[in-house]
Tab-separated table of C-alpha atoms in Angstrom:
chain	number	residue	atom	x	y	z
A	1	MET	CA	-19.263	-12.985	3.774
A	2	GLU	CA	-21.247	-13.144	0.444
A	3	SER	CA	-19.214	-11.878	-2.377
A	4	GLU	CA	-22.291	-10.370	-4.070
A	5	LEU	CA	-23.281	-8.230	-1.219
A	6	TYR	CA	-19.626	-6.953	-0.753
A	7	ASN	CA	-19.142	-6.077	-4.398
A	8	LYS	CA	-22.839	-4.116	-4.583
A	9	GLU	CA	-21.440	-2.309	-1.602
A	10	ILE	CA	-18.251	-1.556	-2.905
A	11	GLU	CA	-19.955	-0.498	-6.415
A	12	PHE	CA	-22.488	1.633	-4.658
A	13	ILE	CA	-19.157	3.773	-2.935
A	14	PHE	CA	-17.724	4.124	-6.077
A	15	ASN	CA	-20.757	5.519	-7.760
A	16	ARG	CA	-22.214	7.489	-4.984
A	17	PHE	CA	-19.330	8.843	-3.917
A	18	PRO	CA	-17.007	9.841	-6.692
A	19	SER	CA	-13.326	9.616	-6.184
A	20	PHE	CA	-10.595	11.329	-7.696
A	21	GLN	CA	-9.098	8.100	-9.063
A	22	ARG	CA	-12.198	7.555	-11.534
A	23	GLU	CA	-13.483	10.880	-11.841
A	24	GLY	CA	-10.687	13.958	-11.360
A	25	GLY	CA	-11.391	17.191	-10.245
A	26	SER	CA	-15.320	17.070	-9.930
A	27	ALA	CA	-14.267	14.394	-6.987
A	28	TYR	CA	-12.102	16.972	-5.254
A	29	LYS	CA	-13.670	18.116	-2.067
A	30	PRO	CA	-10.818	20.087	-0.176
A	31	GLY	CA	-11.460	21.438	3.550
A	32	LEU	CA	-11.600	19.269	6.555
A	33	GLU	CA	-15.124	20.130	8.007
A	34	ASN	CA	-16.810	17.023	6.583
A	35	MET	CA	-13.384	14.947	8.155
A	36	ARG	CA	-13.868	16.203	11.937
A	37	LYS	CA	-17.673	15.583	11.757
A	38	ILE	CA	-16.920	11.660	10.234
A	39	VAL	CA	-14.036	11.093	12.883
A	40	ALA	CA	-16.307	12.748	15.605
A	41	HIS	CA	-18.733	10.437	14.850
A	42	LEU	CA	-16.642	7.420	14.857
A	43	GLY	CA	-15.108	8.501	18.396
A	44	ASN	CA	-12.169	10.134	17.062
A	45	PRO	CA	-10.026	7.290	16.208
A	46	HIS	CA	-7.202	9.213	14.975
A	47	GLU	CA	-5.914	10.154	18.334
A	48	SER	CA	-5.586	6.568	19.879
A	49	PHE	CA	-2.184	5.937	17.619
A	50	LYS	CA	0.793	7.773	16.725
A	51	SER	CA	1.514	9.059	13.072
A	52	VAL	CA	3.739	10.098	10.772
A	53	HIS	CA	2.152	12.255	8.028
A	54	ILE	CA	3.960	12.267	4.521
A	55	ALA	CA	3.070	14.701	1.745
A	56	GLY	CA	5.093	15.530	-1.682
A	57	THR	CA	4.752	15.200	-5.254
A	58	ASN	CA	6.467	12.009	-6.000
A	59	GLY	CA	7.597	9.352	-3.938
A	60	LYS	CA	5.301	9.400	-1.050
A	61	GLY	CA	3.966	5.778	-1.491
A	62	SER	CA	7.535	3.960	-1.437
A	63	THR	CA	8.759	6.087	0.959
A	64	SER	CA	5.505	5.442	2.966
A	65	HIS	CA	6.104	1.512	2.804
A	66	MET	CA	9.610	1.756	3.498
A	67	ILE	CA	9.135	3.732	6.750
A	68	ALA	CA	6.229	1.300	7.634
A	69	ALA	CA	8.342	-1.803	6.819
A	70	ALA	CA	11.088	-0.202	8.941
A	71	LEU	CA	9.313	0.589	12.200
A	72	SER	CA	7.316	-3.228	11.850
A	73	ALA	CA	10.829	-4.522	12.676
A	74	LEU	CA	11.231	-2.437	16.109
A	75	PRO	CA	10.237	-4.016	18.980
A	76	LYS	CA	7.468	-2.441	21.582
A	77	GLU	CA	8.857	-0.520	24.310
A	78	GLY	CA	9.333	-2.488	27.227
A	79	SER	CA	9.277	-6.021	25.054
A	80	SER	CA	11.758	-8.081	23.529
A	81	MET	CA	9.609	-10.126	21.560
A	82	GLU	CA	6.464	-8.431	20.639
A	83	ARG	CA	7.110	-5.781	17.481
A	84	LEU	CA	5.316	-2.553	16.828
A	85	LYS	CA	1.834	-2.817	14.981
A	86	VAL	CA	1.954	-0.436	12.436
A	87	GLY	CA	-0.512	0.913	10.171
A	88	LEU	CA	-0.144	1.863	6.865
A	89	TYR	CA	-2.397	4.241	4.241
A	90	THR	CA	-1.649	5.279	1.025
A	91	SER	CA	-3.648	6.146	-2.202
A	92	PRO	CA	-4.427	5.292	-5.253
A	93	HIS	CA	-5.058	1.646	-5.278
A	94	LEU	CA	-3.921	-0.789	-7.991
A	95	ALA	CA	-6.206	-3.831	-7.935
A	96	ASP	CA	-8.248	-3.741	-4.400
A	97	PHE	CA	-9.094	-0.590	-2.806
A	98	ARG	CA	-8.154	-2.272	0.473
A	99	GLU	CA	-4.899	-1.741	-0.475
A	100	ARG	CA	-4.970	1.455	0.757
A	101	MET	CA	-4.900	0.409	4.467
A	102	LYS	CA	-2.669	-2.037	5.897
A	103	VAL	CA	-1.580	-3.434	9.279
A	104	SER	CA	1.786	-5.401	10.261
A	105	SER	CA	1.020	-8.901	11.588
A	106	ALA	CA	3.156	-10.570	14.115
A	107	GLU	CA	4.447	-12.519	11.093
A	108	GLY	CA	6.388	-9.642	9.912
A	109	CYS	CA	3.599	-8.948	6.881
A	110	PHE	CA	1.003	-6.057	6.199
A	111	ALA	CA	-2.471	-7.238	6.066
A	112	MET	CA	-5.567	-5.591	4.440
A	113	PRO	CA	-9.017	-5.241	6.079
A	114	SER	CA	-11.419	-8.184	6.046
A	115	ARG	CA	-14.469	-7.877	3.552
A	116	GLU	CA	-16.495	-7.934	6.673
A	117	PHE	CA	-14.739	-5.045	8.048
A	118	VAL	CA	-15.278	-3.217	5.320
A	119	TYR	CA	-18.739	-4.124	4.621
A	120	SER	CA	-19.474	-3.620	7.963
A	121	PHE	CA	-18.339	-0.020	8.243
A	122	LEU	CA	-19.911	1.167	5.284
A	123	THR	CA	-23.314	0.159	5.954
A	124	GLU	CA	-23.355	1.530	9.414
A	125	ASN	CA	-22.254	4.788	8.725
A	126	LYS	CA	-23.758	5.265	4.882
A	127	GLY	CA	-26.738	7.444	6.744
A	128	LEU	CA	-24.075	9.976	7.692
A	129	PHE	CA	-21.433	10.009	4.306
A	130	LEU	CA	-24.945	10.617	2.575
A	131	GLU	CA	-26.173	13.591	4.716
A	132	LEU	CA	-22.401	14.828	4.435
A	133	ASP	CA	-22.147	14.265	0.653
A	134	ALA	CA	-18.415	12.675	1.520
A	135	SER	CA	-16.114	12.151	-0.801
A	136	PHE	CA	-14.950	8.776	-1.601
A	137	PHE	CA	-11.045	9.732	-0.347
A	138	GLU	CA	-12.728	11.120	2.971
A	139	ILE	CA	-14.558	8.004	3.488
A	140	THR	CA	-11.729	5.598	3.193
A	141	THR	CA	-9.361	8.112	4.971
A	142	ALA	CA	-12.105	7.749	7.692
A	143	MET	CA	-12.232	3.739	7.425
A	144	ALA	CA	-8.449	3.466	7.664
A	145	PHE	CA	-8.366	5.331	10.863
A	146	TYR	CA	-11.110	3.724	12.314
A	147	TRP	CA	-9.420	0.276	11.588
A	148	PHE	CA	-6.119	1.404	12.831
A	149	ALA	CA	-8.042	2.196	16.137
A	150	GLN	CA	-9.776	-0.817	16.350
A	151	GLU	CA	-6.639	-2.806	15.517
A	152	SER	CA	-4.734	-1.145	18.132
A	153	VAL	CA	-1.759	0.086	16.072
A	154	ASP	CA	1.362	1.820	18.092
A	155	ILE	CA	2.087	3.902	14.896
A	156	ALA	CA	0.785	4.641	11.135
A	157	VAL	CA	2.608	5.942	8.585
A	158	VAL	CA	-0.078	8.240	6.272
A	159	GLU	CA	0.095	9.664	2.961
A	160	CYS	CA	-1.376	12.963	1.702
A	161	GLY	CA	-3.917	12.149	-0.779
A	162	LEU	CA	-3.849	15.525	-2.944
A	163	GLY	CA	-1.736	18.523	-1.536
A	164	GLY	CA	-1.890	18.617	2.359
A	165	ARG	CA	-3.143	21.561	3.994
A	166	LEU	CA	-6.762	20.929	2.834
A	167	ASP	CA	-5.916	17.021	2.702
A	168	ALA	CA	-8.903	14.993	4.675
A	169	THR	CA	-5.286	13.048	6.253
A	170	ASN	CA	-4.348	16.472	7.817
A	171	ILE	CA	-6.967	16.110	10.804
A	172	LEU	CA	-3.861	14.080	12.365
A	173	THR	CA	-1.257	15.862	14.769
A	174	PRO	CA	1.615	13.349	14.067
A	175	VAL	CA	4.944	12.715	15.641
A	176	LEU	CA	6.850	13.347	12.230
A	177	SER	CA	6.206	15.045	9.369
A	178	VAL	CA	7.644	14.520	5.967
A	179	ILE	CA	7.655	16.095	2.826
A	180	THR	CA	9.541	14.100	-0.196
A	181	ASN	CA	9.872	16.852	-2.661
A	182	ILE	CA	7.755	19.565	-4.569
A	183	GLY	CA	7.088	19.078	-8.526
A	184	LEU	CA	4.549	20.827	-10.719
A	185	ASP	CA	1.605	18.699	-10.633
A	186	HIS	CA	-1.847	19.262	-10.239
A	187	CYS	CA	-1.572	22.665	-10.585
A	188	GLU	CA	-5.165	23.195	-11.031
A	189	TYR	CA	-6.071	22.478	-7.436
A	190	LEU	CA	-2.478	23.611	-5.521
A	191	GLY	CA	-0.691	26.646	-7.491
A	192	ASN	CA	0.557	27.075	-10.552
A	193	THR	CA	4.183	27.789	-9.060
A	194	LEU	CA	6.517	25.576	-6.848
A	195	GLU	CA	6.049	28.136	-4.190
A	196	GLU	CA	2.424	27.511	-4.120
A	197	ILE	CA	2.295	23.702	-4.258
A	198	ALA	CA	5.013	23.850	-1.651
A	199	GLY	CA	2.886	26.164	0.822
A	200	GLU	CA	0.006	23.674	0.241
A	201	LYS	CA	2.060	20.512	0.956
A	202	CYS	CA	3.553	22.421	4.066
A	203	GLY	CA	0.308	22.765	5.138
A	204	ILE	CA	0.988	19.430	6.988
A	205	ILE	CA	3.945	21.002	9.132
A	206	LYS	CA	2.229	21.204	12.848
A	207	GLN	CA	3.207	23.111	16.073
A	208	HIS	CA	6.745	21.692	17.176
A	209	VAL	CA	6.201	18.495	15.350
A	210	PRO	CA	9.968	17.774	13.472
A	211	VAL	CA	9.663	17.935	9.541
A	212	VAL	CA	12.038	15.916	7.364
A	213	VAL	CA	11.993	17.377	3.634
A	214	GLY	CA	13.465	15.217	1.335
A	215	GLU	CA	14.764	17.506	-1.584
A	216	LYS	CA	15.691	20.950	-0.934
A	217	SER	CA	15.067	22.536	-4.516
A	218	ALA	CA	14.167	25.632	-4.972
A	219	VAL	CA	11.405	26.564	-2.569
A	220	GLU	CA	13.689	26.118	0.538
A	221	ALA	CA	12.784	28.988	1.730
A	222	VAL	CA	8.879	28.164	2.078
A	223	PHE	CA	9.774	25.493	4.327
A	224	ARG	CA	12.258	27.200	6.184
A	225	ARG	CA	9.819	29.933	7.261
A	226	ARG	CA	6.510	27.444	7.752
A	227	ALA	CA	8.805	25.463	9.957
A	228	SER	CA	9.948	28.781	11.672
A	229	GLN	CA	6.311	29.778	12.378
A	230	MET	CA	5.182	26.430	13.582
A	231	HIS	CA	8.606	26.210	15.951
A	232	ALA	CA	8.862	22.597	14.300
A	233	PRO	CA	12.817	21.424	14.115
A	234	LEU	CA	13.579	21.216	10.577
A	235	VAL	CA	15.822	18.640	8.749
A	236	PHE	CA	16.463	18.391	4.910
A	237	ALA	CA	17.539	14.697	3.833
A	238	GLU	CA	20.030	15.999	1.488
A	239	GLU	CA	22.099	17.640	4.746
A	240	ALA	CA	21.322	14.829	7.054
A	241	GLY	CA	24.300	12.204	5.158
A	242	ASP	CA	23.656	8.649	4.554
A	243	LEU	CA	21.745	7.838	7.805
A	244	LEU	CA	21.205	4.604	6.238
A	245	ASP	CA	24.449	2.943	4.605
A	246	MET	CA	22.014	1.034	1.754
A	247	ASP	CA	22.771	-1.440	-0.765
A	248	MET	CA	20.547	-0.458	-3.408
A	249	GLU	CA	21.219	-3.744	-5.000
A	250	LYS	CA	19.455	-5.604	-2.163
A	251	MET	CA	16.396	-3.632	-2.749
A	252	ASP	CA	13.449	-5.333	-4.002
A	253	LEU	CA	12.037	-2.080	-4.614
A	254	LYS	CA	13.994	-1.418	-8.206
A	255	GLY	CA	14.065	2.195	-9.881
A	256	GLU	CA	16.780	4.996	-9.768
A	257	TYR	CA	14.741	6.893	-8.128
A	258	GLN	CA	14.517	4.792	-5.229
A	259	ARG	CA	17.779	6.303	-4.029
A	260	LYS	CA	16.218	9.625	-3.029
A	261	ASN	CA	13.195	7.940	-1.709
A	262	ILE	CA	15.733	5.981	0.690
A	263	ARG	CA	17.380	9.201	1.879
A	264	CYS	CA	14.109	10.442	2.817
A	265	ALA	CA	12.988	7.320	4.733
A	266	GLY	CA	16.658	7.147	6.459
A	267	ALA	CA	16.193	10.672	7.670
A	268	ALA	CA	13.097	10.322	8.632
A	269	LEU	CA	13.885	7.259	10.779
A	270	SER	CA	16.671	8.860	12.069
A	271	VAL	CA	14.351	11.832	13.959
A	272	LEU	CA	11.890	8.802	15.138
A	273	LEU	CA	14.646	6.628	16.673
A	274	GLU	CA	16.318	9.865	18.532
A	275	ASN	CA	13.899	9.071	21.242
A	276	ILE	CA	13.781	5.494	21.074
A	277	ALA	CA	16.072	3.221	22.809
A	278	VAL	CA	16.604	0.576	20.488
A	279	PRO	CA	17.936	-3.055	21.539
A	280	PRO	CA	20.724	-5.059	19.956
A	281	GLY	CA	19.775	-6.682	16.765
A	282	ALA	CA	17.022	-4.241	16.194
A	283	VAL	CA	18.737	-2.100	13.768
A	284	GLU	CA	19.820	-5.219	11.454
A	285	LYS	CA	16.168	-6.065	11.481
A	286	MET	CA	14.880	-2.762	10.233
A	287	TYR	CA	17.298	-3.092	7.467
A	288	GLU	CA	16.277	-6.290	6.528
A	289	HIS	CA	12.603	-5.123	6.644
A	290	ILE	CA	13.910	-2.139	4.355
A	291	TYR	CA	15.504	-4.335	1.563
A	292	ASN	CA	12.193	-6.271	1.545
A	293	THR	CA	9.922	-3.218	1.826
A	294	ALA	CA	7.600	-4.498	-1.325
A	295	SER	CA	7.343	-8.118	-0.211
A	296	ILE	CA	6.598	-7.112	3.204
A	297	THR	CA	4.170	-4.713	2.385
A	298	SER	CA	2.703	-6.156	-0.981
A	299	LEU	CA	4.031	-2.889	-2.779
A	300	GLN	CA	3.715	-3.326	-6.534
A	301	GLY	CA	4.326	-1.029	-9.594
A	302	ARG	CA	7.463	0.460	-8.823
A	303	TRP	CA	9.882	-0.654	-11.416
A	304	MET	CA	8.247	-4.133	-11.109
A	305	THR	CA	9.452	-6.994	-13.459
A	306	LEU	CA	6.217	-8.523	-14.829
A	307	CYS	CA	7.804	-11.009	-17.425
A	308	LYS	CA	11.555	-12.311	-18.053
A	309	MET	CA	10.952	-12.983	-22.096
A	310	PRO	CA	10.292	-10.553	-23.218
A	311	HIS	CA	11.202	-8.706	-20.558
A	312	VAL	CA	8.614	-6.508	-19.266
A	313	ILE	CA	8.595	-3.572	-16.677
A	314	CYS	CA	5.752	-1.260	-15.395
A	315	ASP	CA	6.139	1.764	-13.092
A	316	THR	CA	3.654	3.870	-11.738
A	317	GLY	CA	5.634	7.616	-12.324
A	318	HIS	CA	2.960	9.883	-13.811
A	319	ASN	CA	4.298	13.269	-14.188
A	320	ALA	CA	7.524	15.193	-15.563
A	321	HIS	CA	8.814	15.407	-12.023
A	322	ALA	CA	8.953	11.906	-12.037
A	323	PHE	CA	10.165	11.129	-15.806
A	324	LYS	CA	13.618	13.217	-15.317
A	325	ILE	CA	14.632	10.104	-13.650
A	326	LEU	CA	12.574	7.263	-15.281
A	327	GLY	CA	13.156	8.669	-18.735
A	328	VAL	CA	16.965	8.049	-18.149
A	329	GLN	CA	16.473	5.204	-16.947
A	330	LEU	CA	14.483	3.780	-19.491
A	331	HIS	CA	17.488	4.662	-22.161
A	332	LYS	CA	19.834	3.664	-20.114
A	333	SER	CA	18.243	-0.279	-19.616
A	334	LEU	CA	17.563	-0.684	-22.729
A	335	LEU	CA	21.390	-0.560	-23.955
A	336	LYS	CA	22.512	-3.001	-21.405
A	337	ASN	CA	22.323	-6.571	-21.761
A	338	SER	CA	19.074	-8.356	-20.185
A	339	PRO	CA	19.364	-10.014	-17.183
A	340	TYR	CA	17.371	-13.083	-18.272
A	341	THR	CA	19.217	-13.745	-21.370
A	342	GLY	CA	22.601	-12.287	-21.068
A	343	ARG	CA	22.240	-10.468	-24.463
A	344	PRO	CA	21.663	-7.003	-25.721
A	345	TYR	CA	18.053	-6.114	-26.210
A	346	GLY	CA	16.606	-5.959	-29.791
A	347	ARG	CA	14.217	-3.069	-29.467
A	348	GLY	CA	12.647	-0.892	-26.856
A	349	VAL	CA	8.607	-1.043	-26.780
A	350	ALA	CA	6.425	1.077	-24.239
A	351	PHE	CA	2.867	1.022	-23.788
A	352	PHE	CA	2.267	4.620	-22.668
A	353	GLY	CA	-1.099	6.079	-21.609
A	354	VAL	CA	-1.276	9.560	-19.506
A	355	VAL	CA	-4.684	11.207	-17.625
A	356	ALA	CA	-5.755	14.250	-19.648
A	357	ASP	CA	-4.975	16.749	-16.306
A	358	LYS	CA	-0.943	16.138	-17.116
A	359	ASP	CA	1.693	18.108	-18.411
A	360	LEU	CA	1.889	15.822	-21.666
A	361	GLU	CA	4.121	18.374	-23.148
A	362	ALA	CA	6.589	18.397	-20.116
A	363	ILE	CA	6.473	14.596	-20.072
A	364	MET	CA	7.383	14.010	-23.798
A	365	HIS	CA	10.656	15.797	-23.622
A	366	LEU	CA	11.665	13.178	-21.170
A	367	LEU	CA	10.746	10.032	-22.712
A	368	PRO	CA	13.419	8.099	-24.713
A	369	GLY	CA	12.803	8.841	-28.701
A	370	GLU	CA	14.615	5.298	-29.457
A	371	PHE	CA	11.338	3.478	-28.112
A	372	PHE	CA	8.318	2.282	-30.017
A	373	TYR	CA	5.387	3.673	-28.156
A	374	ILE	CA	1.967	1.739	-28.544
A	375	PHE	CA	-0.499	4.738	-27.088
A	376	VAL	CA	-3.015	3.367	-24.596
A	377	ASN	CA	-5.918	4.630	-21.898
A	378	ALA	CA	-6.813	3.530	-19.076
A	379	LYS	CA	-10.658	3.023	-17.829
A	380	GLY	CA	-12.640	6.285	-16.551
A	381	LYS	CA	-13.031	9.887	-17.544
A	382	ARG	CA	-9.544	11.078	-16.663
A	383	ALA	CA	-7.481	8.978	-19.299
A	384	LEU	CA	-6.219	11.105	-22.345
A	385	PRO	CA	-7.472	9.096	-25.478
A	386	ALA	CA	-5.168	6.557	-27.095
A	387	ALA	CA	-6.238	8.288	-30.297
A	388	LEU	CA	-5.545	11.834	-29.361
A	389	LEU	CA	-2.248	10.791	-27.198
A	390	GLN	CA	-1.006	9.387	-30.377
A	391	GLU	CA	-1.586	12.403	-32.405
A	392	LYS	CA	0.071	14.441	-29.996
A	393	MET	CA	3.362	12.421	-29.566
A	394	ALA	CA	3.370	11.877	-33.278
A	395	GLY	CA	3.469	15.654	-33.968
A	396	HIS	CA	6.869	15.499	-31.603
A	397	GLY	CA	8.564	12.922	-33.746
A	398	PHE	CA	7.386	9.543	-31.285
A	399	ASP	CA	7.219	6.583	-33.667
A	400	GLY	CA	4.017	4.353	-32.648
A	401	THR	CA	0.675	2.919	-33.058
A	402	MET	CA	-2.865	2.359	-31.198
A	403	LEU	CA	-4.014	-1.319	-31.304
A	404	GLY	CA	-7.691	-2.164	-31.268
A	405	ASP	CA	-9.935	0.703	-29.413
A	406	GLY	CA	-6.361	1.809	-27.254
A	407	GLY	CA	-7.846	-0.079	-24.051
A	408	VAL	CA	-5.031	-1.189	-21.761
A	409	GLU	CA	-6.135	-4.608	-21.528
A	410	VAL	CA	-7.115	-4.780	-25.447
A	411	SER	CA	-3.980	-3.413	-26.713
A	412	LEU	CA	-1.909	-5.906	-24.205
A	413	ARG	CA	-3.881	-9.028	-25.224
A	414	LEU	CA	-3.725	-7.994	-29.181
A	415	PHE	CA	0.182	-7.587	-28.761
A	416	PHE	CA	0.506	-10.519	-26.540
A	417	ASP	CA	-1.616	-13.108	-27.877
A	418	GLU	CA	-1.084	-12.525	-31.451
A	419	ARG	CA	3.001	-12.972	-30.622
A	420	ARG	CA	3.528	-9.332	-31.858
A	421	TYR	CA	6.307	-9.393	-29.298
A	422	ARG	CA	10.184	-10.523	-29.564
A	423	PRO	CA	11.938	-12.640	-27.013
A	424	ASP	CA	14.465	-9.815	-26.572
A	425	ASP	CA	12.121	-7.080	-26.393
A	426	PHE	CA	12.638	-4.371	-23.556
A	427	ILE	CA	8.837	-3.617	-23.016
A	428	PHE	CA	7.759	-0.681	-20.318
A	429	ILE	CA	4.394	-0.125	-19.188
A	430	GLY	CA	3.616	3.295	-17.690
A	431	GLY	CA	2.826	6.854	-17.507
A	432	SER	CA	0.033	6.401	-15.578
A	433	SER	CA	-1.038	4.553	-12.133
A	434	TYR	CA	-4.293	3.563	-13.817
A	435	VAL	CA	-2.626	2.102	-16.835
A	436	VAL	CA	-0.235	-0.112	-14.383
A	437	ALA	CA	-3.324	-0.965	-12.584
A	438	GLU	CA	-4.836	-2.401	-15.716
A	439	ALA	CA	-1.914	-4.790	-16.473
A	440	LEU	CA	-1.502	-6.537	-13.416
A	441	PRO	CA	-3.997	-8.335	-13.869
A	442	PHE	CA	-3.241	-9.089	-17.341
A	443	PHE	CA	0.155	-10.354	-16.596
A	444	GLN	CA	-0.588	-12.268	-13.644
A	445	ASN	CA	-3.146	-14.623	-16.059
A	446	PHE	CA	-0.445	-14.145	-18.917
A	447	MET	CA	2.472	-16.113	-16.803
A	448	ALA	CA	0.157	-18.752	-15.361
A	449	GLU	CA	-0.822	-19.691	-18.999
């Protein structure tokens, strides 16, 4: 279809129906009333497929992609040739908002919906969305469910947006609920204590539906109480043992935090497979798919190498809970030899930006002090201005600077075009998903030059 028509419609929904990704709290609309009206209008598409529903503070995206990749390796019941058709819904997106929804193909990879489908869905239902003053997340969630139904998926892996109990995705009654972990994030919406946040996340636990929890932490009692109330069988991944004996070196999803995610995904898959007759060879194929999760599902931004010389890594970790692991890995990485030169790194450089509603104080204590920081801010109202970020972090002893106006692309262009880098640099880009989102296209062009 014509790009102009499509782009005009996409720009309309971004502007008319604000997204949390762009606007922050003003776009957050908790509650299920709108979603129930929208899906009823669409014929309740979410009731036509099985689902796995995933909530948690961190690791939801990686865990969702691992589970979806693994399920897409399994044959359909009664067929030795045809595989399960798997839907996958996650957020936020990095480059194209269609990344949020994907369906596995017979070729073994996951594909986004066509522009034609997106355009038709938006134009045909625009009146209802305007009438309800729907949120961007409600619209994209309904679009994903409708597309999954149209594609006749066998099962969909669905990641919660923010929270759980009042999240638009919580109209689902899944075959399995998963809660990866609980940390202090989005406190202004979910509560100021781990117990309050866990209570919101536990809202996805349904009557008699098994639930897997990735980390017990200090809120174990909250999980046990809710599971008991709902008569939901409860499995803690930490107690389940190594259900998948994975060789982390073979994973194309890198990052130390993936160890916890694979344990959670393994426990979830074990529960799902309890009632499925798996033919010989299928488990080996499932392992292969998990090892190749990123390439099969096109997941980006998880300890992802963008350039080899200098060695550039990006990661979408964006809160203190994530940087407890990321900070240590950054420090350890700088002490190793580069896998591309075989020699020690000369210095560590971090392009670092955060959104204004994050607990910067908590994050800063987890960042490696030996890096030189280039402070940036992504586009949009949520970003903490680079100048203010520099001021705050300089007050805590972090050495760094701001390039140009602090925009991500401007900063990268000045640094690389003016050759301020050294071949033996170890460079990290992160602090926010939105910083990573703006860095990806820059490096696609940089590597092509």
